[in-house]
Short mmCIF file of C-alpha atoms in Angstrom, two decimals:
data_model
loop_
_atom_site.label_atom_id
_atom_site.label_comp_id
_atom_site.label_asym_id
_atom_site.label_seq_id
_atom_site.Cartn_x
_atom_site.Cartn_y
_atom_site.Cartn_z
CA UNK U 30 164.45 105.98 96.57
CA UNK U 31 164.79 109.14 94.55
CA UNK U 32 164.59 112.61 95.91
CA UNK U 33 161.82 114.90 94.62
CA UNK U 34 162.80 117.57 92.19
CA UNK U 35 162.97 121.13 93.58
CA UNK U 36 159.68 122.01 91.80
CA UNK U 37 157.80 119.10 93.35
CA UNK U 38 159.26 119.84 96.75
CA UNK U 39 158.14 123.47 96.56
CA UNK U 40 154.68 122.44 95.43
CA UNK U 41 154.39 120.03 98.33
CA UNK U 42 155.40 122.74 100.79
CA UNK U 43 152.83 125.10 99.32
CA UNK U 44 150.15 122.44 99.56
CA UNK U 45 151.00 121.70 103.17
CA UNK U 46 150.94 125.41 104.01
CA UNK U 47 147.55 125.84 102.34
CA UNK U 48 146.02 122.81 104.00
CA UNK U 49 146.09 124.48 107.42
CA UNK U 50 143.55 127.00 106.08
CA UNK U 51 141.51 124.47 104.21
CA UNK U 52 138.68 124.07 106.72
CA UNK U 53 138.66 127.50 108.28
CA UNK U 54 136.31 128.98 105.68
CA UNK U 55 133.89 126.05 105.81
CA UNK U 56 132.38 127.02 109.19
CA UNK U 57 131.40 130.61 108.18
CA UNK U 58 130.11 129.27 104.85
CA UNK U 59 128.00 126.65 106.56
CA UNK U 60 126.61 129.22 109.03
CA UNK U 61 125.84 131.63 106.21
CA UNK U 62 124.17 128.90 104.15
CA UNK U 63 122.06 127.79 107.08
CA UNK U 64 121.05 131.39 107.82
CA UNK U 65 120.04 132.03 104.19
CA UNK U 66 118.10 128.79 104.03
CA UNK U 67 116.27 129.61 107.26
CA UNK U 68 115.50 133.14 106.10
CA UNK U 69 114.13 131.84 102.78
CA UNK U 70 112.08 129.20 104.59
CA UNK U 71 110.59 131.65 107.06
CA UNK U 72 109.73 134.25 104.42
CA UNK U 73 108.25 131.52 102.20
CA UNK U 74 105.94 130.44 104.96
CA UNK U 75 104.24 133.78 105.30
CA UNK U 76 100.93 134.24 103.68
CA UNK U 77 101.26 136.57 100.67
CA UNK U 78 99.79 139.99 101.11
CA UNK U 79 97.18 140.67 98.45
CA UNK U 80 98.18 143.57 96.23
CA UNK U 81 95.76 146.42 96.28
CA UNK U 82 95.01 148.26 93.12
CA UNK U 83 94.15 151.95 93.09
CA UNK U 84 91.29 151.11 90.72
CA UNK U 85 89.88 148.23 92.81
CA UNK U 86 86.91 148.42 95.05
CA UNK U 87 83.21 149.31 95.00
CA UNK U 88 83.86 153.06 94.99
CA UNK U 89 85.73 153.06 91.72
CA UNK U 90 84.11 154.46 88.63
CA UNK U 91 86.72 152.80 86.44
CA UNK U 92 85.72 149.45 84.99
CA UNK U 93 88.38 146.80 85.27
CA UNK U 94 88.62 145.32 81.80
CA UNK U 95 89.91 141.89 80.92
CA UNK U 96 90.13 139.76 77.81
CA UNK U 97 86.90 138.11 79.00
CA UNK U 98 84.74 141.17 79.56
CA UNK U 99 86.16 143.53 76.89
CA UNK U 100 83.49 142.60 74.34
CA UNK U 101 80.53 143.19 76.70
CA UNK U 102 81.93 146.27 78.51
CA UNK U 103 83.43 148.10 75.49
CA UNK U 104 82.35 146.76 72.11
CA UNK U 105 78.70 146.27 73.05
CA UNK U 106 78.42 149.39 75.20
CA UNK U 107 75.72 151.95 74.42
CA UNK U 108 77.91 154.71 75.88
CA UNK U 109 81.29 155.88 74.56
CA UNK U 110 84.14 154.09 76.39
CA UNK U 111 87.61 155.50 77.07
CA UNK U 112 89.97 152.59 77.62
CA UNK U 113 93.23 153.12 79.51
CA UNK U 114 95.72 150.47 78.36
CA UNK U 115 98.32 150.48 81.16
CA UNK U 116 101.11 148.35 82.58
CA UNK U 117 102.01 147.97 86.28
CA UNK U 118 105.69 148.67 85.56
CA UNK U 119 104.93 151.88 83.63
CA UNK U 120 105.58 154.99 85.79
CA UNK U 121 103.38 157.38 83.78
CA UNK U 122 100.57 154.78 83.83
CA UNK U 123 100.64 154.60 87.59
CA UNK U 124 100.93 158.39 87.97
CA UNK U 125 97.87 158.82 85.80
CA UNK U 126 95.58 156.50 87.80
CA UNK U 127 94.17 159.21 90.12
CA UNK U 128 93.43 161.39 87.12
CA UNK U 129 91.66 158.49 85.35
CA UNK U 130 89.62 157.88 88.51
CA UNK U 131 88.62 161.53 88.76
CA UNK U 132 87.69 161.69 85.08
CA UNK U 133 85.61 158.47 85.34
CA UNK U 134 83.64 159.92 88.25
CA UNK U 135 83.15 163.18 86.39
CA UNK U 136 81.70 161.60 83.23
CA UNK U 137 79.67 158.84 84.89
CA UNK U 138 76.45 158.35 82.96
CA UNK U 139 77.77 160.26 79.92
CA UNK U 140 80.56 157.81 79.03
CA UNK U 141 82.47 154.99 80.66
CA UNK U 142 86.12 154.63 81.52
CA UNK U 143 87.82 151.27 81.58
CA UNK U 144 91.34 150.18 82.54
CA UNK U 145 93.06 147.17 80.99
CA UNK U 146 96.30 145.80 82.38
CA UNK U 147 98.20 144.85 79.20
CA UNK U 148 100.43 142.34 81.05
CA UNK U 149 97.45 140.29 82.18
CA UNK U 150 95.33 140.57 79.02
CA UNK U 151 97.39 139.54 75.97
CA UNK U 152 94.42 139.01 73.62
CA UNK U 153 93.12 142.60 73.65
CA UNK U 154 96.71 143.91 73.83
CA UNK U 155 97.63 142.06 70.66
CA UNK U 156 94.34 142.73 68.85
CA UNK U 157 94.77 146.52 69.24
CA UNK U 158 98.55 146.38 68.80
CA UNK U 159 99.35 148.10 72.07
CA UNK U 160 103.08 148.81 72.32
CA UNK U 161 103.21 152.30 73.94
CA UNK U 162 102.10 153.05 77.47
CA UNK U 163 99.79 154.41 78.53
CA UNK U 164 97.58 154.15 75.44
CA UNK U 165 94.13 155.69 75.61
CA UNK U 166 91.55 154.51 73.10
CA UNK U 167 88.10 156.02 72.73
CA UNK U 168 85.41 153.63 71.46
CA UNK U 169 82.02 154.76 70.21
CA UNK U 170 79.49 152.16 69.05
CA UNK U 171 82.14 149.48 69.53
CA UNK U 172 84.54 151.12 67.08
CA UNK U 173 87.85 152.81 67.84
CA UNK U 174 87.46 156.50 67.02
CA UNK U 175 90.55 158.02 68.68
CA UNK U 176 93.89 156.85 70.07
CA UNK U 177 96.36 158.90 72.09
CA UNK U 178 99.58 158.02 73.90
CA UNK U 179 101.25 159.14 77.11
CA UNK U 180 100.28 160.63 80.42
CA UNK U 181 97.40 163.06 80.18
CA UNK U 182 95.94 165.72 82.48
CA UNK U 183 92.27 165.94 83.40
CA UNK U 184 91.78 168.77 80.91
CA UNK U 185 93.42 166.71 78.14
CA UNK U 186 91.09 163.78 78.94
CA UNK U 187 88.08 166.14 78.63
CA UNK U 188 89.33 167.22 75.19
CA UNK U 189 89.72 163.60 74.05
CA UNK U 190 86.08 162.92 74.86
CA UNK U 191 84.69 166.15 73.49
CA UNK U 192 86.39 166.09 70.05
#
């Protein structure tokens, strides 16, 4: 029987030394895995909380526009309609919501204000080539007459409608 070469002997010693630690990390890993699985299972079993929208509800003067109602609410409207094209991930869009609400209440009966979530309504978003947020479009007689971009103050909204 031949003797192992020095390299093989050293490798065997290293393997034997490492084998004593082989199973010591398995227990914490199994506990961690079980904990993560349990946490994911428990959180997945909870009923999702409905998201509330600042524009939702009966007290809102802002019309929630969709691909389905855009034609009837905007294009066929007898009143001028200011449409706020917004995105839920857009900071200025979210910051402007209270101003849009206030403006909608102020001009009720004179003009309408609508809000369209561009992420949920791709047809209108593509048709009007919306790529900047927020985009405000004023429609009169179903035709786009003015388009402005960015966060606006109440006074700036008044100017958009009066020009």
